[in-house]
Amino acid sequence: MTKSPVIVITGTPGTGKTTHAQMLAEESPVPLKHINVGDLIKEKGLYEEYDEEWQSYTVDEDKLLDELEPLASAGGVILDWHTCDLFPERWPDLVVVLRCDHTKLWDRLEKRGYPLRKIQENNEAEIMEVVADEARSSYPAEIVVELKSEGTDDLEANIASITEWIKAWKEQHTSDDNGS
Ligand code: DAT
């Protein structure tokens, strides 16, 4: 049976990962389950400690990978997380890095109620292309795409292009199954 792809949606917090992942899960031509990795870490206790000052969890990477391995191996998932280099190279078929103008990102994180230091840290990370660099150095260039996520027009265009990618992927993998 043809597997469905594994799509990683990554980017600095606030760039629109969850918004994209939810919409993609609804509109995808093949069934895709949205996994919000940050929520999974909290729900299943896949962390070592909670850092009050930074309001963030120190992830237990081994536990997280053990939890995700069967899901990624089965395929048909969207992994939504602000970092990606932890995921083994064999997992993703497509890695989408969302990008956003840093002033817009600042406003989004302020609205989210992040402490100033955390806003500054993320804002700087977006300017320095930290997540994009991480994706480029962890996966083959042909599966990494950077997409702008500043307005709803970007969101719609991005979902349309990822949907097209999925259709092409499906066609290619179906013909592989037929031995052609
Ligand atoms: P993330 O999951 O990367 O932290 P999010 O999906 O929660 O980000 O989005 C943060 C906020 O920004 C949320 O209020 C939705 C808004 N947003 C994100 N991308 C957008 C886009 N392309 N167009 C309009 N709003 C967007």
mmCIF file with all atom_site columns, C-alpha atoms and ligand atoms in Angstrom:
data_model
loop_
_atom_site.group_PDB
_atom_site.id
_atom_site.type_symbol
_atom_site.label_atom_id
_atom_site.label_alt_id
_atom_site.label_comp_id
_atom_site.label_asym_id
_atom_site.label_entity_id
_atom_site.label_seq_id
_atom_site.pdbx_PDB_ins_code
_atom_site.Cartn_x
_atom_site.Cartn_y
_atom_site.Cartn_z
_atom_site.occupancy
_atom_site.B_iso_or_equiv
_atom_site.pdbx_formal_charge
_atom_site.auth_seq_id
_atom_site.auth_comp_id
_atom_site.auth_asym_id
_atom_site.auth_atom_id
_atom_site.pdbx_PDB_model_num
ATOM   1   C CA  . MET A 1 1   ? 0.000  0.000  0.000   1.00 0.00 ? 1   MET A CA  1
ATOM   2   C CA  . THR A 1 2   ? 1.225  3.503  -0.786  1.00 0.00 ? 2   THR A CA  1
ATOM   3   C CA  . LYS A 1 3   ? 2.396  5.383  2.272   1.00 0.00 ? 3   LYS A CA  1
ATOM   4   C CA  . SER A 1 4   ? 1.502  9.012  2.801   1.00 0.00 ? 4   SER A CA  1
ATOM   5   C CA  . PRO A 1 5   ? 4.322  11.527 3.125   1.00 0.00 ? 5   PRO A CA  1
ATOM   6   C CA  . VAL A 1 6   ? 5.904  12.964 6.241   1.00 0.00 ? 6   VAL A CA  1
ATOM   7   C CA  . ILE A 1 7   ? 5.894  16.755 6.098   1.00 0.00 ? 7   ILE A CA  1
ATOM   8   C CA  . VAL A 1 8   ? 7.837  18.837 8.599   1.00 0.00 ? 8   VAL A CA  1
ATOM   9   C CA  . ILE A 1 9   ? 6.584  22.393 9.079   1.00 0.00 ? 9   ILE A CA  1
ATOM   10  C CA  . THR A 1 10  ? 9.163  24.370 10.974  1.00 0.00 ? 10  THR A CA  1
ATOM   11  C CA  . GLY A 1 11  ? 10.146 27.981 11.634  1.00 0.00 ? 11  GLY A CA  1
ATOM   12  C CA  . THR A 1 12  ? 10.701 30.441 14.457  1.00 0.00 ? 12  THR A CA  1
ATOM   13  C CA  . PRO A 1 13  ? 7.794  30.524 16.951  1.00 0.00 ? 13  PRO A CA  1
ATOM   14  C CA  . GLY A 1 14  ? 5.035  32.752 15.588  1.00 0.00 ? 14  GLY A CA  1
ATOM   15  C CA  . THR A 1 15  ? 5.824  32.243 11.896  1.00 0.00 ? 15  THR A CA  1
ATOM   16  C CA  . GLY A 1 16  ? 2.560  30.334 11.389  1.00 0.00 ? 16  GLY A CA  1
ATOM   17  C CA  . LYS A 1 17  ? 3.423  26.632 11.701  1.00 0.00 ? 17  LYS A CA  1
ATOM   18  C CA  . THR A 1 18  ? 0.279  25.573 13.540  1.00 0.00 ? 18  THR A CA  1
ATOM   19  C CA  . THR A 1 19  ? -1.966 27.727 11.344  1.00 0.00 ? 19  THR A CA  1
ATOM   20  C CA  . HIS A 1 20  ? -0.435 26.117 8.233   1.00 0.00 ? 20  HIS A CA  1
ATOM   21  C CA  . ALA A 1 21  ? -0.443 22.579 9.653   1.00 0.00 ? 21  ALA A CA  1
ATOM   22  C CA  . GLN A 1 22  ? -4.123 22.756 10.645  1.00 0.00 ? 22  GLN A CA  1
ATOM   23  C CA  . MET A 1 23  ? -5.170 24.053 7.247   1.00 0.00 ? 23  MET A CA  1
ATOM   24  C CA  . LEU A 1 24  ? -3.001 21.526 5.421   1.00 0.00 ? 24  LEU A CA  1
ATOM   25  C CA  . ALA A 1 25  ? -4.457 18.637 7.450   1.00 0.00 ? 25  ALA A CA  1
ATOM   26  C CA  . GLU A 1 26  ? -7.931 19.770 6.341   1.00 0.00 ? 26  GLU A CA  1
ATOM   27  C CA  . GLU A 1 27  ? -7.122 20.347 2.689   1.00 0.00 ? 27  GLU A CA  1
ATOM   28  C CA  . SER A 1 28  ? -4.557 17.686 1.880   1.00 0.00 ? 28  SER A CA  1
ATOM   29  C CA  . PRO A 1 29  ? -5.508 15.240 -0.900  1.00 0.00 ? 29  PRO A CA  1
ATOM   30  C CA  . VAL A 1 30  ? -4.114 12.369 1.235   1.00 0.00 ? 30  VAL A CA  1
ATOM   31  C CA  . PRO A 1 31  ? -4.903 11.921 4.953   1.00 0.00 ? 31  PRO A CA  1
ATOM   32  C CA  . LEU A 1 32  ? -2.349 13.735 7.097   1.00 0.00 ? 32  LEU A CA  1
ATOM   33  C CA  . LYS A 1 33  ? -2.406 13.872 10.874  1.00 0.00 ? 33  LYS A CA  1
ATOM   34  C CA  . HIS A 1 34  ? -1.213 17.130 12.423  1.00 0.00 ? 34  HIS A CA  1
ATOM   35  C CA  . ILE A 1 35  ? 1.207  16.569 15.285  1.00 0.00 ? 35  ILE A CA  1
ATOM   36  C CA  . ASN A 1 36  ? 1.916  19.678 17.299  1.00 0.00 ? 36  ASN A CA  1
ATOM   37  C CA  . VAL A 1 37  ? 5.218  18.482 18.765  1.00 0.00 ? 37  VAL A CA  1
ATOM   38  C CA  . GLY A 1 38  ? 5.303  21.144 21.503  1.00 0.00 ? 38  GLY A CA  1
ATOM   39  C CA  . ASP A 1 39  ? 1.845  20.068 22.737  1.00 0.00 ? 39  ASP A CA  1
ATOM   40  C CA  . LEU A 1 40  ? 2.838  16.387 22.552  1.00 0.00 ? 40  LEU A CA  1
ATOM   41  C CA  . ILE A 1 41  ? 5.895  17.088 24.723  1.00 0.00 ? 41  ILE A CA  1
ATOM   42  C CA  . LYS A 1 42  ? 3.686  18.691 27.385  1.00 0.00 ? 42  LYS A CA  1
ATOM   43  C CA  . GLU A 1 43  ? 0.886  16.103 27.207  1.00 0.00 ? 43  GLU A CA  1
ATOM   44  C CA  . LYS A 1 44  ? 3.174  13.081 27.415  1.00 0.00 ? 44  LYS A CA  1
ATOM   45  C CA  . GLY A 1 45  ? 5.747  14.583 29.768  1.00 0.00 ? 45  GLY A CA  1
ATOM   46  C CA  . LEU A 1 46  ? 8.575  14.242 27.226  1.00 0.00 ? 46  LEU A CA  1
ATOM   47  C CA  . TYR A 1 47  ? 10.688 16.850 28.984  1.00 0.00 ? 47  TYR A CA  1
ATOM   48  C CA  . GLU A 1 48  ? 13.363 17.019 31.646  1.00 0.00 ? 48  GLU A CA  1
ATOM   49  C CA  . GLU A 1 49  ? 12.301 20.267 33.280  1.00 0.00 ? 49  GLU A CA  1
ATOM   50  C CA  . TYR A 1 50  ? 10.376 23.490 32.862  1.00 0.00 ? 50  TYR A CA  1
ATOM   51  C CA  . ASP A 1 51  ? 12.392 26.679 32.771  1.00 0.00 ? 51  ASP A CA  1
ATOM   52  C CA  . GLU A 1 52  ? 10.325 29.389 34.510  1.00 0.00 ? 52  GLU A CA  1
ATOM   53  C CA  . GLU A 1 53  ? 12.501 32.241 33.346  1.00 0.00 ? 53  GLU A CA  1
ATOM   54  C CA  . TRP A 1 54  ? 12.273 31.339 29.663  1.00 0.00 ? 54  TRP A CA  1
ATOM   55  C CA  . GLN A 1 55  ? 8.838  29.763 29.982  1.00 0.00 ? 55  GLN A CA  1
ATOM   56  C CA  . SER A 1 56  ? 9.985  26.754 28.019  1.00 0.00 ? 56  SER A CA  1
ATOM   57  C CA  . TYR A 1 57  ? 10.538 23.022 28.407  1.00 0.00 ? 57  TYR A CA  1
ATOM   58  C CA  . THR A 1 58  ? 13.885 21.261 28.208  1.00 0.00 ? 58  THR A CA  1
ATOM   59  C CA  . VAL A 1 59  ? 12.973 18.394 25.929  1.00 0.00 ? 59  VAL A CA  1
ATOM   60  C CA  . ASP A 1 60  ? 13.912 14.788 26.646  1.00 0.00 ? 60  ASP A CA  1
ATOM   61  C CA  . GLU A 1 61  ? 15.092 14.124 23.099  1.00 0.00 ? 61  GLU A CA  1
ATOM   62  C CA  . ASP A 1 62  ? 15.306 10.332 23.400  1.00 0.00 ? 62  ASP A CA  1
ATOM   63  C CA  . LYS A 1 63  ? 11.768 10.067 24.736  1.00 0.00 ? 63  LYS A CA  1
ATOM   64  C CA  . LEU A 1 64  ? 10.487 12.406 22.047  1.00 0.00 ? 64  LEU A CA  1
ATOM   65  C CA  . LEU A 1 65  ? 12.155 10.433 19.246  1.00 0.00 ? 65  LEU A CA  1
ATOM   66  C CA  . ASP A 1 66  ? 10.822 7.141  20.649  1.00 0.00 ? 66  ASP A CA  1
ATOM   67  C CA  . GLU A 1 67  ? 7.318  8.612  20.704  1.00 0.00 ? 67  GLU A CA  1
ATOM   68  C CA  . LEU A 1 68  ? 7.520  9.957  17.154  1.00 0.00 ? 68  LEU A CA  1
ATOM   69  C CA  . GLU A 1 69  ? 9.382  7.081  15.475  1.00 0.00 ? 69  GLU A CA  1
ATOM   70  C CA  . PRO A 1 70  ? 6.354  4.794  14.841  1.00 0.00 ? 70  PRO A CA  1
ATOM   71  C CA  . LEU A 1 71  ? 4.277  7.730  13.611  1.00 0.00 ? 71  LEU A CA  1
ATOM   72  C CA  . ALA A 1 72  ? 6.952  8.948  11.214  1.00 0.00 ? 72  ALA A CA  1
ATOM   73  C CA  . SER A 1 73  ? 7.649  5.426  9.985   1.00 0.00 ? 73  SER A CA  1
ATOM   74  C CA  . ALA A 1 74  ? 3.984  4.860  9.212   1.00 0.00 ? 74  ALA A CA  1
ATOM   75  C CA  . GLY A 1 75  ? 3.832  8.160  7.263   1.00 0.00 ? 75  GLY A CA  1
ATOM   76  C CA  . GLY A 1 76  ? 0.892  10.518 6.815   1.00 0.00 ? 76  GLY A CA  1
ATOM   77  C CA  . VAL A 1 77  ? 1.925  13.072 9.413   1.00 0.00 ? 77  VAL A CA  1
ATOM   78  C CA  . ILE A 1 78  ? 2.691  16.766 9.620   1.00 0.00 ? 78  ILE A CA  1
ATOM   79  C CA  . LEU A 1 79  ? 5.323  17.457 12.272  1.00 0.00 ? 79  LEU A CA  1
ATOM   80  C CA  . ASP A 1 80  ? 4.832  21.013 13.537  1.00 0.00 ? 80  ASP A CA  1
ATOM   81  C CA  . TRP A 1 81  ? 7.765  22.210 15.636  1.00 0.00 ? 81  TRP A CA  1
ATOM   82  C CA  . HIS A 1 82  ? 10.077 25.214 15.957  1.00 0.00 ? 82  HIS A CA  1
ATOM   83  C CA  . THR A 1 83  ? 13.176 23.145 15.393  1.00 0.00 ? 83  THR A CA  1
ATOM   84  C CA  . CYS A 1 84  ? 13.806 20.238 13.060  1.00 0.00 ? 84  CYS A CA  1
ATOM   85  C CA  . ASP A 1 85  ? 17.399 18.961 13.192  1.00 0.00 ? 85  ASP A CA  1
ATOM   86  C CA  . LEU A 1 86  ? 16.442 16.385 15.794  1.00 0.00 ? 86  LEU A CA  1
ATOM   87  C CA  . PHE A 1 87  ? 14.344 14.505 13.259  1.00 0.00 ? 87  PHE A CA  1
ATOM   88  C CA  . PRO A 1 88  ? 16.409 11.811 11.461  1.00 0.00 ? 88  PRO A CA  1
ATOM   89  C CA  . GLU A 1 89  ? 17.129 12.526 7.818   1.00 0.00 ? 89  GLU A CA  1
ATOM   90  C CA  . ARG A 1 90  ? 15.123 9.466  6.760   1.00 0.00 ? 90  ARG A CA  1
ATOM   91  C CA  . TRP A 1 91  ? 11.861 10.821 8.217   1.00 0.00 ? 91  TRP A CA  1
ATOM   92  C CA  . PRO A 1 92  ? 10.748 13.817 6.165   1.00 0.00 ? 92  PRO A CA  1
ATOM   93  C CA  . ASP A 1 93  ? 9.728  13.831 2.526   1.00 0.00 ? 93  ASP A CA  1
ATOM   94  C CA  . LEU A 1 94  ? 9.323  17.607 2.644   1.00 0.00 ? 94  LEU A CA  1
ATOM   95  C CA  . VAL A 1 95  ? 10.611 20.233 5.084   1.00 0.00 ? 95  VAL A CA  1
ATOM   96  C CA  . VAL A 1 96  ? 8.784  23.562 4.974   1.00 0.00 ? 96  VAL A CA  1
ATOM   97  C CA  . VAL A 1 97  ? 10.517 26.476 6.715   1.00 0.00 ? 97  VAL A CA  1
ATOM   98  C CA  . LEU A 1 98  ? 8.157  29.380 7.304   1.00 0.00 ? 98  LEU A CA  1
ATOM   99  C CA  . ARG A 1 99  ? 9.658  32.868 7.258   1.00 0.00 ? 99  ARG A CA  1
ATOM   100 C CA  . CYS A 1 100 ? 8.244  36.141 8.495   1.00 0.00 ? 100 CYS A CA  1
ATOM   101 C CA  . ASP A 1 101 ? 9.384  39.740 8.580   1.00 0.00 ? 101 ASP A CA  1
ATOM   102 C CA  . HIS A 1 102 ? 10.819 40.267 12.073  1.00 0.00 ? 102 HIS A CA  1
ATOM   103 C CA  . THR A 1 103 ? 8.701  43.318 12.972  1.00 0.00 ? 103 THR A CA  1
ATOM   104 C CA  . LYS A 1 104 ? 5.542  41.369 12.174  1.00 0.00 ? 104 LYS A CA  1
ATOM   105 C CA  . LEU A 1 105 ? 6.877  38.435 14.161  1.00 0.00 ? 105 LEU A CA  1
ATOM   106 C CA  . TRP A 1 106 ? 7.561  40.721 17.132  1.00 0.00 ? 106 TRP A CA  1
ATOM   107 C CA  . ASP A 1 107 ? 3.897  41.838 17.139  1.00 0.00 ? 107 ASP A CA  1
ATOM   108 C CA  . ARG A 1 108 ? 2.649  38.254 16.959  1.00 0.00 ? 108 ARG A CA  1
ATOM   109 C CA  . LEU A 1 109 ? 4.830  37.145 19.889  1.00 0.00 ? 109 LEU A CA  1
ATOM   110 C CA  . GLU A 1 110 ? 3.865  40.206 21.925  1.00 0.00 ? 110 GLU A CA  1
ATOM   111 C CA  . LYS A 1 111 ? 0.191  39.347 21.402  1.00 0.00 ? 111 LYS A CA  1
ATOM   112 C CA  . ARG A 1 112 ? 0.985  35.845 22.589  1.00 0.00 ? 112 ARG A CA  1
ATOM   113 C CA  . GLY A 1 113 ? 2.184  37.302 25.896  1.00 0.00 ? 113 GLY A CA  1
ATOM   114 C CA  . TYR A 1 114 ? 5.783  36.095 25.629  1.00 0.00 ? 114 TYR A CA  1
ATOM   115 C CA  . PRO A 1 115 ? 8.276  37.713 28.020  1.00 0.00 ? 115 PRO A CA  1
ATOM   116 C CA  . LEU A 1 116 ? 10.418 40.408 26.384  1.00 0.00 ? 116 LEU A CA  1
ATOM   117 C CA  . ARG A 1 117 ? 13.570 38.271 26.467  1.00 0.00 ? 117 ARG A CA  1
ATOM   118 C CA  . LYS A 1 118 ? 11.830 35.469 24.673  1.00 0.00 ? 118 LYS A CA  1
ATOM   119 C CA  . ILE A 1 119 ? 10.474 37.858 22.041  1.00 0.00 ? 119 ILE A CA  1
ATOM   120 C CA  . GLN A 1 120 ? 13.973 39.273 21.529  1.00 0.00 ? 120 GLN A CA  1
ATOM   121 C CA  . GLU A 1 121 ? 15.554 35.833 21.315  1.00 0.00 ? 121 GLU A CA  1
ATOM   122 C CA  . ASN A 1 122 ? 13.066 34.606 18.721  1.00 0.00 ? 122 ASN A CA  1
ATOM   123 C CA  . ASN A 1 123 ? 13.204 37.840 16.771  1.00 0.00 ? 123 ASN A CA  1
ATOM   124 C CA  . GLU A 1 124 ? 16.969 37.568 16.546  1.00 0.00 ? 124 GLU A CA  1
ATOM   125 C CA  . ALA A 1 125 ? 16.736 33.902 15.560  1.00 0.00 ? 125 ALA A CA  1
ATOM   126 C CA  . GLU A 1 126 ? 14.438 34.840 12.673  1.00 0.00 ? 126 GLU A CA  1
ATOM   127 C CA  . ILE A 1 127 ? 16.817 37.586 11.496  1.00 0.00 ? 127 ILE A CA  1
ATOM   128 C CA  . MET A 1 128 ? 19.796 35.202 11.732  1.00 0.00 ? 128 MET A CA  1
ATOM   129 C CA  . GLU A 1 129 ? 17.869 32.478 9.832   1.00 0.00 ? 129 GLU A CA  1
ATOM   130 C CA  . VAL A 1 130 ? 18.618 29.959 12.575  1.00 0.00 ? 130 VAL A CA  1
ATOM   131 C CA  . VAL A 1 131 ? 15.854 27.489 11.706  1.00 0.00 ? 131 VAL A CA  1
ATOM   132 C CA  . ALA A 1 132 ? 16.390 27.821 7.948   1.00 0.00 ? 132 ALA A CA  1
ATOM   133 C CA  . ASP A 1 133 ? 20.111 27.091 8.397   1.00 0.00 ? 133 ASP A CA  1
ATOM   134 C CA  . GLU A 1 134 ? 19.297 24.137 10.598  1.00 0.00 ? 134 GLU A CA  1
ATOM   135 C CA  . ALA A 1 135 ? 16.958 22.717 7.938   1.00 0.00 ? 135 ALA A CA  1
ATOM   136 C CA  . ARG A 1 136 ? 19.477 23.299 5.139   1.00 0.00 ? 136 ARG A CA  1
ATOM   137 C CA  . SER A 1 137 ? 22.252 21.579 7.036   1.00 0.00 ? 137 SER A CA  1
ATOM   138 C CA  . SER A 1 138 ? 20.122 18.620 8.150   1.00 0.00 ? 138 SER A CA  1
ATOM   139 C CA  . TYR A 1 139 ? 18.283 17.581 4.970   1.00 0.00 ? 139 TYR A CA  1
ATOM   140 C CA  . PRO A 1 140 ? 18.949 17.364 1.220   1.00 0.00 ? 140 PRO A CA  1
ATOM   141 C CA  . ALA A 1 141 ? 18.425 20.739 -0.473  1.00 0.00 ? 141 ALA A CA  1
ATOM   142 C CA  . GLU A 1 142 ? 15.735 19.329 -2.783  1.00 0.00 ? 142 GLU A CA  1
ATOM   143 C CA  . ILE A 1 143 ? 13.327 18.590 0.064   1.00 0.00 ? 143 ILE A CA  1
ATOM   144 C CA  . VAL A 1 144 ? 13.714 21.921 1.917   1.00 0.00 ? 144 VAL A CA  1
ATOM   145 C CA  . VAL A 1 145 ? 11.513 24.863 0.942   1.00 0.00 ? 145 VAL A CA  1
ATOM   146 C CA  . GLU A 1 146 ? 11.299 28.300 2.530   1.00 0.00 ? 146 GLU A CA  1
ATOM   147 C CA  . LEU A 1 147 ? 7.898  29.978 2.349   1.00 0.00 ? 147 LEU A CA  1
ATOM   148 C CA  . LYS A 1 148 ? 6.861  33.486 3.374   1.00 0.00 ? 148 LYS A CA  1
ATOM   149 C CA  . SER A 1 149 ? 4.128  33.587 6.012   1.00 0.00 ? 149 SER A CA  1
ATOM   150 C CA  . GLU A 1 150 ? 3.173  37.190 6.583   1.00 0.00 ? 150 GLU A CA  1
ATOM   151 C CA  . GLY A 1 151 ? -0.466 37.436 5.505   1.00 0.00 ? 151 GLY A CA  1
ATOM   152 C CA  . THR A 1 152 ? -3.474 35.286 4.682   1.00 0.00 ? 152 THR A CA  1
ATOM   153 C CA  . ASP A 1 153 ? -2.649 35.503 0.974   1.00 0.00 ? 153 ASP A CA  1
ATOM   154 C CA  . ASP A 1 154 ? 0.712  33.823 1.766   1.00 0.00 ? 154 ASP A CA  1
ATOM   155 C CA  . LEU A 1 155 ? -1.061 31.202 3.847   1.00 0.00 ? 155 LEU A CA  1
ATOM   156 C CA  . GLU A 1 156 ? -3.442 30.313 1.025   1.00 0.00 ? 156 GLU A CA  1
ATOM   157 C CA  . ALA A 1 157 ? -0.695 30.278 -1.603  1.00 0.00 ? 157 ALA A CA  1
ATOM   158 C CA  . ASN A 1 158 ? 1.518  28.104 0.618   1.00 0.00 ? 158 ASN A CA  1
ATOM   159 C CA  . ILE A 1 159 ? -1.227 25.549 1.263   1.00 0.00 ? 159 ILE A CA  1
ATOM   160 C CA  . ALA A 1 160 ? -1.994 25.453 -2.467  1.00 0.00 ? 160 ALA A CA  1
ATOM   161 C CA  . SER A 1 161 ? 1.640  24.799 -3.344  1.00 0.00 ? 161 SER A CA  1
ATOM   162 C CA  . ILE A 1 162 ? 2.146  22.151 -0.642  1.00 0.00 ? 162 ILE A CA  1
ATOM   163 C CA  . THR A 1 163 ? -1.072 20.477 -1.834  1.00 0.00 ? 163 THR A CA  1
ATOM   164 C CA  . GLU A 1 164 ? 0.331  20.410 -5.389  1.00 0.00 ? 164 GLU A CA  1
ATOM   165 C CA  . TRP A 1 165 ? 3.542  18.901 -4.040  1.00 0.00 ? 165 TRP A CA  1
ATOM   166 C CA  . ILE A 1 166 ? 1.521  16.181 -2.250  1.00 0.00 ? 166 ILE A CA  1
ATOM   167 C CA  . LYS A 1 167 ? -0.374 15.350 -5.456  1.00 0.00 ? 167 LYS A CA  1
ATOM   168 C CA  . ALA A 1 168 ? 2.893  14.989 -7.372  1.00 0.00 ? 168 ALA A CA  1
ATOM   169 C CA  . TRP A 1 169 ? 4.405  12.909 -4.557  1.00 0.00 ? 169 TRP A CA  1
ATOM   170 C CA  . LYS A 1 170 ? 1.372  10.629 -4.546  1.00 0.00 ? 170 LYS A CA  1
ATOM   171 C CA  . GLU A 1 171 ? 1.490  10.137 -8.297  1.00 0.00 ? 171 GLU A CA  1
ATOM   172 C CA  . GLN A 1 172 ? 5.178  9.341  -8.200  1.00 0.00 ? 172 GLN A CA  1
ATOM   173 C CA  . HIS A 1 173 ? 4.833  6.880  -5.338  1.00 0.00 ? 173 HIS A CA  1
ATOM   174 C CA  . THR A 1 174 ? 1.798  5.170  -6.828  1.00 0.00 ? 174 THR A CA  1
ATOM   175 C CA  . SER A 1 175 ? 3.672  4.553  -10.072 1.00 0.00 ? 175 SER A CA  1
ATOM   176 C CA  . ASP A 1 176 ? 6.627  3.261  -8.022  1.00 0.00 ? 176 ASP A CA  1
ATOM   177 C CA  . ASP A 1 177 ? 4.251  0.721  -6.478  1.00 0.00 ? 177 ASP A CA  1
ATOM   178 C CA  . ASN A 1 178 ? 3.179  -0.417 -9.942  1.00 0.00 ? 178 ASN A CA  1
ATOM   179 C CA  . GLY A 1 179 ? 6.761  -1.119 -10.754 1.00 0.00 ? 179 GLY A CA  1
ATOM   180 C CA  . SER A 1 180 ? 7.032  1.509  -13.519 1.00 0.00 ? 180 SER A CA  1
HETATM 181 P P1  . DAT B 2 .   ? 3.569  29.070 15.219  1.00 0.00 ? 1   DAT B P1  1
HETATM 182 O O1  . DAT B 2 .   ? 2.815  27.771 15.203  1.00 0.00 ? 1   DAT B O1  1
HETATM 183 O O2  . DAT B 2 .   ? 4.671  29.109 14.203  1.00 0.00 ? 1   DAT B O2  1
HETATM 184 O O3  . DAT B 2 .   ? 4.050  29.499 16.563  1.00 0.00 ? 1   DAT B O3  1
HETATM 185 P P2  . DAT B 2 .   ? 0.965  30.233 14.726  1.00 0.00 ? 1   DAT B P2  1
HETATM 186 O O4  . DAT B 2 .   ? 0.414  29.395 13.625  1.00 0.00 ? 1   DAT B O4  1
HETATM 187 O O5  . DAT B 2 .   ? 0.462  29.975 16.104  1.00 0.00 ? 1   DAT B O5  1
HETATM 188 O O6  . DAT B 2 .   ? 2.548  30.209 14.718  1.00 0.00 ? 1   DAT B O6  1
HETATM 189 O O7  . DAT B 2 .   ? 0.708  31.748 14.313  1.00 0.00 ? 1   DAT B O7  1
HETATM 190 C C1  . DAT B 2 .   ? 0.970  32.828 15.217  1.00 0.00 ? 1   DAT B C1  1
HETATM 191 C C2  . DAT B 2 .   ? -0.036 33.934 14.962  1.00 0.00 ? 1   DAT B C2  1
HETATM 192 O O8  . DAT B 2 .   ? 0.212  34.543 13.714  1.00 0.00 ? 1   DAT B O8  1
HETATM 193 C C3  . DAT B 2 .   ? -1.486 33.458 14.918  1.00 0.00 ? 1   DAT B C3  1
HETATM 194 O O9  . DAT B 2 .   ? -2.293 34.478 15.511  1.00 0.00 ? 1   DAT B O9  1
HETATM 195 C C4  . DAT B 2 .   ? -1.818 33.368 13.455  1.00 0.00 ? 1   DAT B C4  1
HETATM 196 C C5  . DAT B 2 .   ? -0.912 34.412 12.845  1.00 0.00 ? 1   DAT B C5  1
HETATM 197 N N1  . DAT B 2 .   ? -0.384 34.027 11.519  1.00 0.00 ? 1   DAT B N1  1
HETATM 198 C C6  . DAT B 2 .   ? 0.624  33.166 11.282  1.00 0.00 ? 1   DAT B C6  1
HETATM 199 N N2  . DAT B 2 .   ? 0.857  33.053 9.980   1.00 0.00 ? 1   DAT B N2  1
HETATM 200 C C7  . DAT B 2 .   ? -0.016 33.868 9.365   1.00 0.00 ? 1   DAT B C7  1
HETATM 201 C C8  . DAT B 2 .   ? -0.264 34.211 8.001   1.00 0.00 ? 1   DAT B C8  1
HETATM 202 N N3  . DAT B 2 .   ? 0.449  33.681 6.989   1.00 0.00 ? 1   DAT B N3  1
HETATM 203 N N4  . DAT B 2 .   ? -1.253 35.098 7.748   1.00 0.00 ? 1   DAT B N4  1
HETATM 204 C C9  . DAT B 2 .   ? -1.955 35.641 8.742   1.00 0.00 ? 1   DAT B C9  1
HETATM 205 N N5  . DAT B 2 .   ? -1.768 35.370 10.050  1.00 0.00 ? 1   DAT B N5  1
HETATM 206 C C10 . DAT B 2 .   ? -0.822 34.500 10.357  1.00 0.00 ? 1   DAT B C10 1
#
